[in-house]
Amino acid sequence: MNFEQPVWLPHLNGTIVSEALGHELCAYVVALEGWRRGLTLNWYTKDAETFQKMETWHVDAPGKLFSLTSKEKTHYFFRTRGDKVSNEAVRIGADKEKTKKLLAEAGVSVPDGSRFSDDARDEEVIDYASAIGFPVVLKPTEGSFGKGVITNIQNKKELRKALKKVPHSNVLVERFISGEEYRLYVVGQKVVGAIHRIPANVAGDGQTSIEALIDRKNKQRQYNPRLISCPIQMDDEVIDFVHAKGYKLESIPKEGDRIFLREKSNISLGGDPVDVTDDLHPAVKQTAVHAVDAVPGLYHGGVDLIIDKNKPPEHAATIIELNPTAQIGSLLYPLKGHARDIPAAIIDEYFPETKGNEKEKTSFYFGFDRVLEPLKNKSSTRTTVFPVQSRNVYAKKYTVSGQVQGVHYHRELREQALAAPLHGFINNLDNGNIEVVVAGTSQDLVDTFKETLLRATDDVQVTDVCAENWVHPVKIGFDIQADPNKITDEISKIEQEKAVMKKEKEKAERKYLQYQQSRSWKLTLPLRKALNYMKRQS
């Protein structure tokens, strides 16, 4: 859909999370929020003893398990879920039938439905669906991301076809709820973010095929830190859905025509997240809060619900799923509307003493790859990211003009910055100049770094240095962000020069050896000994 430009959180822009895209995104943003508040951060491998008792999954690669420590306490996290959430709450959230039972007992609206095991006959399932009324939904009792879910089954024939795709073992048949799907995130009796999940779709322009429109939209999604890992897959489900609407992938929709590609609205399946936090009726939000309250030990998590706008707000929402380990990327990076600071709300819940003091938060951030390296190479099972001691950060951007894009110069600047210590980066500009951003807790060190920039060498000619304040977050350490091709060329040039020098040295050594072995060298030996004797006597 054609959305207006969304508003994302400046302290979690795309550059900051660029090393934590995909499944590591959620853990990184929560850990970063705690670390920025002065908490000590530790990352762990799956073998860490502390996490053996916590419900986790897909943790072979590091980057999902971490702890945050204040002077008084430590809390442990798996992605967005902290240790306040009990294992039993996690297991209930994973079992859709148990979830429905608890919610129904608490008076929260859920779809009518029943569970069927692998010994159930097709006719039993079909008879039940007929009894509650079509359309229905067929889904596994466990799982997430919409996997194995078949929605809006209209009749017995479609249900028979669906049953061939989904095994009877642990499946639910539910009444299909008409309406639009939403994901809300609840923390501490409050909805802190909500998105409308719009099923995967493309907009026709009268010239481009559906297949090409999907490719174009997938390229656009790569600029979104959450959606980059959620492209629209042209699988059998999409092909069948498009065919049912009278199209083929080669069809060219008219300009302005909206072509939906799936029934399911999951973001992981190509859906579009649109922020609606300020638009939802309070009664709908309260339904989500009641749902979380209904599960013992579930202090925060995602709530998926369907809203029937033809009903009064108090009865409009039906809960379809609870997720104690919910993805929050779509709430941070919506396609429309404002990002919601879910990481801040989670840290507020676990470390309330750090709440609300924005001035005390550092504007630094840490590089994810560098921090996880000891865990990835298995040199350690835990790595610590100590907090920045001073919250006051001063930063400037220096634009340096002249002949200043040499690798030697950049390396020297990096060494000087790290020794200071200062953090930041060097970036080559197309006009031959460079940008140098430096940040630190000492304003004097930041200001006087200009003198370091002005120190010319044989291969550097600095003609001007312009300074301006830098108000954006800065990564810990000091990076050289030059064009990789230019760096490669420079390094190649240096290596060639070193090779030439080595050859010249070897040539000189051979000549010297030849001279030592020559007749004239031997004939002058007595004279050289006499001269050396005279030097010692004088």
Coordinates of C-alpha atoms in Angstrom, one line a residue:
M1 CA 0.0 0.0 0.0
N2 CA 1.1 3.6 -0.5
F3 CA 1.9 4.8 3.0
E4 CA 3.1 8.1 4.2
Q5 CA 6.6 8.2 5.6
P6 CA 6.6 6.4 9.0
V7 CA 8.2 8.0 12.1
W8 CA 10.8 5.6 13.7
L9 CA 12.7 6.1 16.9
P10 CA 15.9 8.1 16.3
H11 CA 17.8 6.1 18.9
L12 CA 16.9 2.9 17.0
N13 CA 17.4 3.9 13.4
G14 CA 18.3 1.5 10.7
T15 CA 22.1 2.0 11.0
I16 CA 22.1 1.2 14.7
V17 CA 20.3 -2.2 14.3
S18 CA 22.0 -3.1 11.0
E19 CA 24.1 -5.9 12.6
A20 CA 21.0 -7.4 14.3
L21 CA 18.5 -7.9 11.5
G22 CA 16.3 -11.0 11.5
H23 CA 15.8 -13.1 14.5
E24 CA 18.4 -11.2 16.6
L25 CA 16.6 -7.9 16.3
C26 CA 14.3 -8.2 19.3
A27 CA 17.0 -9.3 21.7
Y28 CA 19.4 -6.6 20.6
V29 CA 17.0 -3.7 21.0
V30 CA 15.9 -4.8 24.5
A31 CA 19.5 -5.4 25.6
L32 CA 20.6 -2.1 24.1
E33 CA 17.9 -0.2 26.0
G34 CA 19.0 -1.7 29.3
W35 CA 22.7 -1.1 28.6
R36 CA 22.1 2.5 27.7
R37 CA 20.5 3.0 31.1
G38 CA 23.7 2.0 32.8
L39 CA 23.0 -1.7 33.3
T40 CA 25.7 -4.3 32.8
L41 CA 25.0 -6.5 29.9
N42 CA 26.0 -10.1 29.4
W43 CA 25.5 -12.3 26.3
Y44 CA 25.5 -16.1 26.6
T45 CA 25.7 -19.2 24.6
K46 CA 23.0 -21.9 24.8
D47 CA 25.3 -23.9 27.2
A48 CA 25.1 -21.3 30.0
E49 CA 23.7 -23.0 33.1
T50 CA 21.3 -20.1 33.9
F51 CA 19.3 -20.7 30.7
Q52 CA 18.9 -24.5 31.1
K53 CA 15.8 -24.0 33.2
M54 CA 14.3 -21.4 30.9
E55 CA 12.0 -22.3 28.0
T56 CA 14.1 -21.3 24.9
W57 CA 14.4 -22.5 21.2
H58 CA 16.6 -21.9 18.2
V59 CA 19.5 -20.7 20.3
D60 CA 22.3 -22.6 18.6
A61 CA 23.7 -19.3 17.3
P62 CA 24.4 -16.7 20.0
G63 CA 22.5 -13.4 20.1
K64 CA 19.2 -14.3 21.8
L65 CA 20.2 -15.0 25.4
F66 CA 21.3 -12.2 27.7
S67 CA 21.2 -10.7 31.2
L68 CA 21.0 -7.2 32.6
T69 CA 22.4 -6.3 36.0
S70 CA 22.0 -3.3 38.3
K71 CA 23.6 -2.9 41.7
E72 CA 20.7 -4.7 43.3
K73 CA 19.6 -7.5 40.9
T74 CA 20.0 -9.4 37.7
H75 CA 17.3 -10.4 35.2
Y76 CA 17.7 -13.0 32.4
F77 CA 16.1 -12.7 28.9
F78 CA 15.3 -14.8 25.9
R79 CA 14.7 -12.3 23.1
T80 CA 11.9 -10.1 24.4
R81 CA 10.9 -12.4 27.2
G82 CA 12.4 -11.9 30.7
D83 CA 12.5 -14.2 33.7
K84 CA 9.4 -12.7 35.2
V85 CA 7.4 -14.7 32.7
S86 CA 7.0 -18.2 34.0
N87 CA 7.8 -21.3 32.0
E88 CA 4.2 -22.5 32.5
A89 CA 3.0 -19.2 30.9
V90 CA 5.2 -19.9 28.0
R91 CA 3.9 -23.5 27.6
I92 CA 0.3 -22.3 27.8
G93 CA 1.0 -19.6 25.2
A94 CA 2.4 -22.4 22.9
D95 CA -0.7 -24.5 23.3
K96 CA -3.6 -22.7 21.6
E97 CA -6.2 -25.0 23.1
K98 CA -5.0 -24.3 26.7
T99 CA -4.8 -20.6 25.9
K100 CA -8.4 -20.6 24.7
K101 CA -9.6 -22.5 27.8
L102 CA -8.1 -20.1 30.2
L103 CA -9.3 -17.1 28.3
A104 CA -12.8 -18.4 28.0
E105 CA -12.9 -19.1 31.8
A106 CA -11.8 -15.5 32.4
G107 CA -14.7 -14.2 30.2
V108 CA -12.4 -13.1 27.3
S109 CA -13.9 -13.6 23.8
V110 CA -12.3 -16.5 21.8
P111 CA -13.5 -18.3 18.7
D112 CA -15.6 -21.4 19.1
G113 CA -13.6 -24.5 18.3
S114 CA -12.4 -28.0 19.3
R115 CA -9.2 -30.0 19.2
F116 CA -8.8 -33.2 17.1
S117 CA -6.1 -35.8 17.5
D118 CA -4.6 -38.1 14.9
D119 CA -7.1 -40.8 15.5
A120 CA -10.0 -38.6 14.5
R121 CA -11.7 -39.4 11.2
D122 CA -12.3 -36.7 8.5
E123 CA -16.0 -37.0 8.9
E124 CA -15.8 -36.1 12.6
V125 CA -13.9 -33.0 11.8
I126 CA -16.3 -32.1 9.0
D127 CA -19.4 -32.8 11.1
Y128 CA -18.0 -30.5 13.9
A129 CA -17.3 -27.7 11.3
S130 CA -20.8 -28.0 10.0
A131 CA -22.2 -27.8 13.5
I132 CA -20.4 -24.6 14.4
G133 CA -21.0 -23.2 10.9
F134 CA -18.7 -22.4 8.0
P135 CA -16.4 -20.6 7.3
V136 CA -13.8 -22.2 9.7
V137 CA -10.1 -22.1 10.4
L138 CA -7.8 -25.2 10.6
K139 CA -4.6 -24.7 12.6
P140 CA -2.1 -26.7 14.6
T141 CA -2.4 -26.4 18.4
E142 CA 1.3 -25.4 18.6
G143 CA 3.3 -23.1 16.4
S144 CA 3.6 -19.5 15.4
F145 CA 4.2 -17.3 12.3
G146 CA 1.0 -18.6 10.7
K147 CA 2.7 -21.9 9.8
G148 CA 0.2 -24.6 9.0
V149 CA -2.8 -22.4 9.4
I150 CA -5.5 -22.5 6.8
T151 CA -8.2 -19.8 7.1
N152 CA -11.6 -18.9 5.7
I153 CA -12.5 -22.5 4.7
Q154 CA -15.9 -22.0 3.1
N155 CA -17.4 -25.5 2.8
K156 CA -17.0 -29.3 3.3
K157 CA -15.1 -29.6 0.0
E158 CA -12.5 -27.0 1.0
L159 CA -12.2 -28.6 4.4
R160 CA -11.5 -32.0 3.0
K161 CA -8.7 -30.5 0.8
A162 CA -7.3 -28.7 3.9
L163 CA -7.3 -31.9 6.0
K164 CA -5.0 -33.5 3.4
K165 CA -2.5 -30.6 3.9
V166 CA -2.6 -30.6 7.7
P167 CA -2.3 -33.8 9.8
H168 CA -5.0 -34.5 12.3
S169 CA -2.5 -34.8 15.2
N170 CA -3.1 -31.8 17.5
V171 CA -5.2 -29.5 15.3
L172 CA -7.9 -27.1 16.1
V173 CA -11.0 -26.4 14.1
E174 CA -12.4 -22.9 14.9
R175 CA -15.1 -20.7 13.6
F176 CA -13.7 -18.1 11.2
I177 CA -14.0 -14.7 12.8
S178 CA -14.7 -11.9 10.3
G179 CA -12.8 -8.7 10.8
E180 CA -9.3 -7.2 10.7
E181 CA -6.2 -8.6 12.5
Y182 CA -4.1 -6.6 15.0
R183 CA -1.1 -7.3 17.2
L184 CA -1.0 -5.5 20.5
Y185 CA 1.8 -5.6 23.0
V186 CA 0.9 -5.5 26.7
V187 CA 3.3 -4.6 29.6
G188 CA 2.3 -4.0 33.1
Q189 CA -1.5 -3.7 32.6
K190 CA -1.0 -1.4 29.7
V191 CA -1.1 -1.6 25.9
V192 CA 2.2 0.0 24.9
G193 CA 1.9 -0.6 21.1
A194 CA -0.5 -1.8 18.5
I195 CA -0.3 -2.5 14.8
H196 CA -2.9 -3.4 12.2
R197 CA -1.6 -6.4 10.2
I198 CA -2.6 -6.1 6.6
P199 CA -2.2 -9.2 4.5
A200 CA 0.5 -9.3 1.8
N201 CA -0.6 -7.2 -1.2
V202 CA 0.6 -5.2 -4.2
A203 CA -0.8 -2.1 -5.9
G204 CA -1.4 -2.2 -9.7
D205 CA 0.0 0.5 -12.0
G206 CA -1.4 -0.7 -15.3
Q207 CA 2.0 -1.7 -16.6
T208 CA 3.6 -4.2 -14.3
S209 CA 2.8 -7.8 -13.7
I210 CA 1.9 -9.1 -10.2
E211 CA 5.1 -11.1 -10.1
A212 CA 7.2 -8.0 -10.9
L213 CA 5.2 -5.9 -8.4
I214 CA 6.0 -8.5 -5.7
D215 CA 9.7 -8.3 -6.6
R216 CA 9.5 -4.5 -6.4
K217 CA 7.8 -4.5 -3.0
N218 CA 10.3 -7.1 -1.7
K219 CA 13.1 -4.7 -2.6
Q220 CA 11.4 -1.9 -0.8
R221 CA 11.0 -4.1 2.3
Q222 CA 14.7 -4.6 2.4
Y223 CA 15.0 -1.0 3.7
N224 CA 13.0 -1.9 6.8
P225 CA 14.9 -3.6 9.7
R226 CA 12.0 -5.9 10.5
L227 CA 10.6 -6.5 7.0
I228 CA 14.0 -7.3 5.4
S229 CA 13.6 -10.8 6.9
C230 CA 10.0 -11.1 5.8
P231 CA 9.7 -11.0 2.0
I232 CA 6.6 -12.0 0.1
Q233 CA 7.2 -15.6 -1.0
M234 CA 5.6 -16.6 -4.2
D235 CA 4.7 -20.0 -2.9
D236 CA 1.7 -22.3 -3.7
E237 CA -0.5 -20.5 -1.2
V238 CA 0.0 -17.2 -2.9
I239 CA -0.4 -18.7 -6.4
D240 CA -3.6 -20.4 -5.4
F241 CA -5.0 -17.3 -3.7
V242 CA -4.2 -15.1 -6.7
H243 CA -5.8 -17.7 -9.0
A244 CA -8.9 -17.8 -6.8
K245 CA -9.3 -14.0 -7.4
G246 CA -9.1 -14.5 -11.1
Y247 CA -5.5 -13.5 -11.7
K248 CA -2.2 -15.1 -12.6
L249 CA 1.3 -14.0 -11.5
E250 CA 1.7 -12.8 -15.1
S251 CA -1.4 -10.7 -14.9
I252 CA -1.1 -6.9 -15.1
P253 CA -3.5 -5.2 -12.6
K254 CA -5.1 -1.9 -13.5
E255 CA -3.7 1.2 -12.0
G256 CA -4.9 1.6 -8.4
D257 CA -6.2 -1.9 -8.1
R258 CA -5.2 -3.6 -4.8
I259 CA -4.3 -7.2 -5.2
F260 CA -4.2 -9.2 -2.0
L261 CA -1.9 -12.3 -2.0
R262 CA -2.9 -14.2 1.1
E263 CA -5.7 -14.5 3.6
K264 CA -3.3 -14.6 6.5
S265 CA -2.0 -11.3 7.7
N266 CA 1.2 -12.4 9.5
I267 CA 4.1 -10.0 9.0
S268 CA 6.5 -13.0 8.6
L269 CA 4.4 -14.0 5.5
G270 CA 4.7 -10.6 3.9
G271 CA 2.0 -8.6 5.7
D272 CA 2.2 -4.8 6.2
P273 CA 2.4 -3.4 9.8
V274 CA 0.6 -0.1 10.3
D275 CA 0.7 1.6 13.7
V276 CA -2.8 2.1 15.3
T277 CA -1.8 2.5 19.0
D278 CA -3.6 5.9 19.3
D279 CA -6.6 4.8 17.2
L280 CA -7.8 1.7 19.0
H281 CA -10.8 2.1 21.3
P282 CA -9.9 1.7 25.0
A283 CA -12.3 -1.2 25.3
V284 CA -10.3 -3.1 22.7
K285 CA -7.1 -2.4 24.6
Q286 CA -8.7 -3.5 27.8
T287 CA -9.6 -6.8 26.2
A288 CA -5.9 -7.4 25.4
V289 CA -4.9 -6.6 29.0
H290 CA -7.6 -9.0 30.4
A291 CA -6.2 -11.7 28.1
V292 CA -2.7 -11.3 29.5
D293 CA -4.1 -11.3 33.1
A294 CA -5.9 -14.5 32.4
V295 CA -2.6 -16.5 32.1
P296 CA -0.8 -16.9 35.4
G297 CA 2.8 -15.8 35.2
L298 CA 2.4 -13.8 32.0
Y299 CA 3.5 -10.3 32.8
H300 CA 4.0 -9.1 29.3
G301 CA 3.6 -10.3 25.7
G302 CA 2.0 -10.1 22.4
V303 CA -1.8 -10.3 21.9
D304 CA -3.2 -11.2 18.4
L305 CA -6.9 -10.3 18.0
I306 CA -9.5 -9.7 15.4
I307 CA -11.8 -6.7 15.5
D308 CA -15.3 -6.8 14.1
K309 CA -16.1 -3.2 13.4
N310 CA -19.8 -4.0 13.1
K311 CA -20.0 -4.8 16.8
P312 CA -19.8 -2.3 19.7
P313 CA -16.2 -1.8 21.0
E314 CA -16.9 -3.7 24.2
H315 CA -17.6 -6.8 22.2
A316 CA -15.6 -6.2 19.0
A317 CA -12.3 -7.9 19.9
T318 CA -11.8 -11.7 19.7
I319 CA -8.4 -13.1 20.9
I320 CA -6.8 -15.5 18.5
E321 CA -3.4 -16.0 20.1
L322 CA -1.1 -15.0 22.9
N323 CA 2.7 -14.9 22.4
P324 CA 4.9 -14.6 25.5
T325 CA 8.0 -14.3 23.2
A326 CA 6.5 -12.0 20.7
Q327 CA 8.3 -10.2 17.9
I328 CA 8.4 -6.5 18.4
G329 CA 10.1 -5.4 15.2
S330 CA 6.9 -4.5 13.4
L331 CA 6.0 -2.2 16.3
L332 CA 9.3 -0.5 16.1
Y333 CA 9.4 -0.2 12.3
P334 CA 5.8 0.2 11.0
L335 CA 5.2 1.1 7.4
K336 CA 2.9 3.8 8.5
G337 CA 2.5 5.8 11.8
H338 CA 4.8 6.1 14.8
A339 CA 7.2 3.6 16.2
R340 CA 6.4 2.6 19.8
D341 CA 9.3 2.1 22.3
I342 CA 8.5 -1.4 23.4
P343 CA 12.1 -2.1 24.6
A344 CA 11.8 0.9 27.0
A345 CA 8.5 -0.4 28.4
I346 CA 10.0 -3.9 29.0
I347 CA 13.0 -2.5 30.8
D348 CA 10.7 -0.2 32.9
E349 CA 8.9 -3.4 34.0
Y350 CA 12.1 -5.1 35.1
F351 CA 14.1 -2.1 36.3
P352 CA 11.6 0.5 37.3
E353 CA 14.3 2.5 39.2
T354 CA 15.8 3.4 35.8
K355 CA 12.5 4.6 34.4
G356 CA 11.9 8.1 33.0
N357 CA 15.4 9.5 33.3
E358 CA 16.1 10.1 29.6
K359 CA 19.0 12.5 30.3
E360 CA 20.8 9.7 32.1
K361 CA 20.7 7.4 29.0
T362 CA 23.9 7.3 26.9
S363 CA 23.6 8.0 23.2
F364 CA 26.3 5.4 22.5
Y365 CA 25.4 1.9 21.1
F366 CA 27.5 -1.2 20.7
G367 CA 28.3 -3.2 17.5
F368 CA 26.5 -6.6 17.7
D369 CA 29.0 -8.5 15.6
R370 CA 32.0 -7.4 17.7
V371 CA 30.3 -8.2 21.0
L372 CA 29.2 -11.7 19.9
E373 CA 32.5 -12.7 18.3
P374 CA 33.9 -14.5 21.4
L375 CA 30.7 -16.6 21.5
K376 CA 30.6 -17.3 17.8
N377 CA 34.2 -18.5 17.8
K378 CA 33.6 -20.5 21.0
S379 CA 36.4 -18.8 22.9
S380 CA 33.9 -18.0 25.7
T381 CA 30.4 -18.9 26.8
R382 CA 29.7 -15.4 28.1
T383 CA 30.7 -11.9 27.0
T384 CA 30.2 -8.7 29.0
V385 CA 29.4 -5.3 27.7
F386 CA 30.1 -2.8 30.5
P387 CA 28.1 0.4 30.6
V388 CA 29.5 3.7 29.8
Q389 CA 30.4 5.3 33.1
S390 CA 29.5 8.9 32.1
R391 CA 26.1 9.7 30.6
N392 CA 27.4 13.0 29.2
V393 CA 28.5 12.5 25.6
Y394 CA 30.0 15.2 23.4
A395 CA 30.2 14.6 19.7
K396 CA 31.3 16.5 16.6
K397 CA 31.5 15.9 12.9
Y398 CA 34.6 17.1 11.1
T399 CA 34.6 17.5 7.4
V400 CA 38.2 17.3 6.2
S401 CA 39.1 18.7 2.8
G402 CA 42.2 18.0 0.7
Q403 CA 44.1 14.9 -0.2
V404 CA 42.7 12.9 2.7
Q405 CA 41.4 9.5 1.6
G406 CA 44.6 7.5 2.1
V407 CA 44.4 4.3 4.2
H408 CA 47.5 5.3 6.2
Y409 CA 45.9 8.5 7.3
H410 CA 42.7 6.8 8.3
R411 CA 44.5 4.2 10.3
E412 CA 46.5 6.9 12.1
L413 CA 43.3 8.8 12.9
R414 CA 41.7 5.6 14.2
E415 CA 44.7 4.8 16.5
Q416 CA 44.7 8.4 17.8
A417 CA 41.0 8.3 18.5
L418 CA 41.1 4.9 20.3
A419 CA 44.0 6.1 22.4
A420 CA 42.2 9.2 23.5
P421 CA 39.7 7.4 24.0
L422 CA 37.2 8.6 21.5
H423 CA 34.6 6.7 19.5
G424 CA 33.2 7.3 16.0
F425 CA 33.9 6.7 12.4
I426 CA 35.6 7.9 9.2
N427 CA 33.6 8.1 6.0
N428 CA 34.9 8.9 2.5
L429 CA 32.9 11.4 0.5
D430 CA 32.4 11.4 -3.3
N431 CA 34.2 14.8 -3.7
G432 CA 37.4 13.4 -2.2
N433 CA 36.9 14.8 1.3
I434 CA 36.1 12.8 4.4
E435 CA 33.7 13.0 7.3
V436 CA 35.1 12.2 10.7
V437 CA 32.7 11.8 13.6
V438 CA 34.2 11.7 17.1
A439 CA 32.4 11.3 20.4
G440 CA 33.5 11.0 24.0
T441 CA 32.8 11.9 27.6
S442 CA 35.4 14.7 27.5
Q443 CA 34.4 17.8 25.5
D444 CA 38.1 18.9 25.4
L445 CA 39.2 15.7 23.8
V446 CA 36.5 16.0 21.2
D447 CA 37.4 19.6 20.4
T448 CA 41.1 19.1 20.2
F449 CA 40.9 16.2 17.9
K450 CA 40.8 18.8 15.2
E451 CA 44.6 19.2 15.7
T452 CA 45.1 15.5 15.0
L453 CA 43.2 15.9 11.7
L454 CA 45.5 18.8 10.7
R455 CA 48.7 16.8 11.1
A456 CA 49.8 16.3 7.5
T457 CA 52.1 13.5 6.3
D458 CA 53.8 12.8 3.0
D459 CA 50.7 11.3 1.4
V460 CA 48.2 13.7 3.1
Q461 CA 47.4 17.3 2.4
V462 CA 44.7 18.9 4.6
T463 CA 43.4 22.2 3.2
D464 CA 40.4 22.8 5.6
V465 CA 38.6 21.3 8.5
C466 CA 35.0 22.3 9.3
A467 CA 33.3 21.3 12.6
E468 CA 29.7 21.0 13.5
N469 CA 27.8 19.3 16.4
W470 CA 26.8 15.7 16.0
V471 CA 23.4 14.8 17.7
H472 CA 23.0 11.2 16.5
P473 CA 24.0 8.0 18.4
V474 CA 27.6 6.8 18.0
K475 CA 28.8 3.2 18.0
I476 CA 31.4 2.2 20.6
G477 CA 34.8 1.9 18.9
F478 CA 36.1 3.6 15.8
D479 CA 35.3 2.4 12.3
I480 CA 36.7 3.2 8.9
Q481 CA 33.7 3.3 6.6
A482 CA 35.5 4.0 3.4
D483 CA 34.5 2.5 0.0
P484 CA 35.6 -1.2 0.2
N485 CA 36.9 -1.0 -3.4
K486 CA 39.1 2.0 -2.6
I487 CA 40.4 0.3 0.6
T488 CA 41.2 -2.8 -1.4
D489 CA 43.0 -0.8 -4.0
E490 CA 45.0 1.1 -1.4
I491 CA 45.9 -2.1 0.4
S492 CA 46.9 -3.6 -2.9
K493 CA 49.1 -0.6 -3.6
I494 CA 50.7 -0.8 -0.2
E495 CA 51.4 -4.5 -0.6
Q496 CA 52.9 -3.9 -4.1
E497 CA 55.2 -1.2 -2.6
K498 CA 56.2 -3.5 0.2
A499 CA 57.0 -6.2 -2.4
V500 CA 59.1 -3.8 -4.4
M501 CA 61.0 -2.7 -1.2
K502 CA 61.6 -6.3 -0.3
K503 CA 63.0 -7.1 -3.7
E504 CA 65.3 -4.0 -3.5
K505 CA 66.5 -5.1 0.0
E506 CA 67.2 -8.6 -1.2
K507 CA 69.0 -7.2 -4.3
A508 CA 71.2 -5.0 -2.0
E509 CA 71.9 -7.9 0.3
R510 CA 73.0 -10.0 -2.6
K511 CA 75.3 -7.3 -3.9
Y512 CA 76.8 -6.8 -0.5
L513 CA 77.5 -10.5 -0.2
Q514 CA 79.0 -10.6 -3.6
Y515 CA 81.2 -7.6 -2.7
Q516 CA 82.3 -9.3 0.6
Q517 CA 83.4 -12.4 -1.4
S518 CA 85.1 -10.3 -4.2
R519 CA 89.0 -10.1 -4.6
S520 CA 89.0 -6.3 -3.8
W521 CA 87.2 -6.9 -0.5
K522 CA 89.8 -9.5 0.5
L523 CA 92.8 -7.3 -0.6
T524 CA 91.6 -4.3 1.5
L525 CA 91.0 -6.4 4.6
P526 CA 94.4 -5.4 6.3
L527 CA 93.7 -1.7 5.6
R528 CA 90.2 -1.9 7.1
K529 CA 91.6 -3.6 10.2
A530 CA 94.2 -0.9 10.7
L531 CA 91.6 1.8 10.4
N532 CA 89.4 0.1 13.0
Y533 CA 92.4 -0.2 15.3
M534 CA 93.1 3.5 15.0
K535 CA 89.5 4.4 15.7
R536 CA 89.6 2.4 18.9
Q537 CA 92.8 4.1 20.0
S538 CA 91.6 7.7 19.4

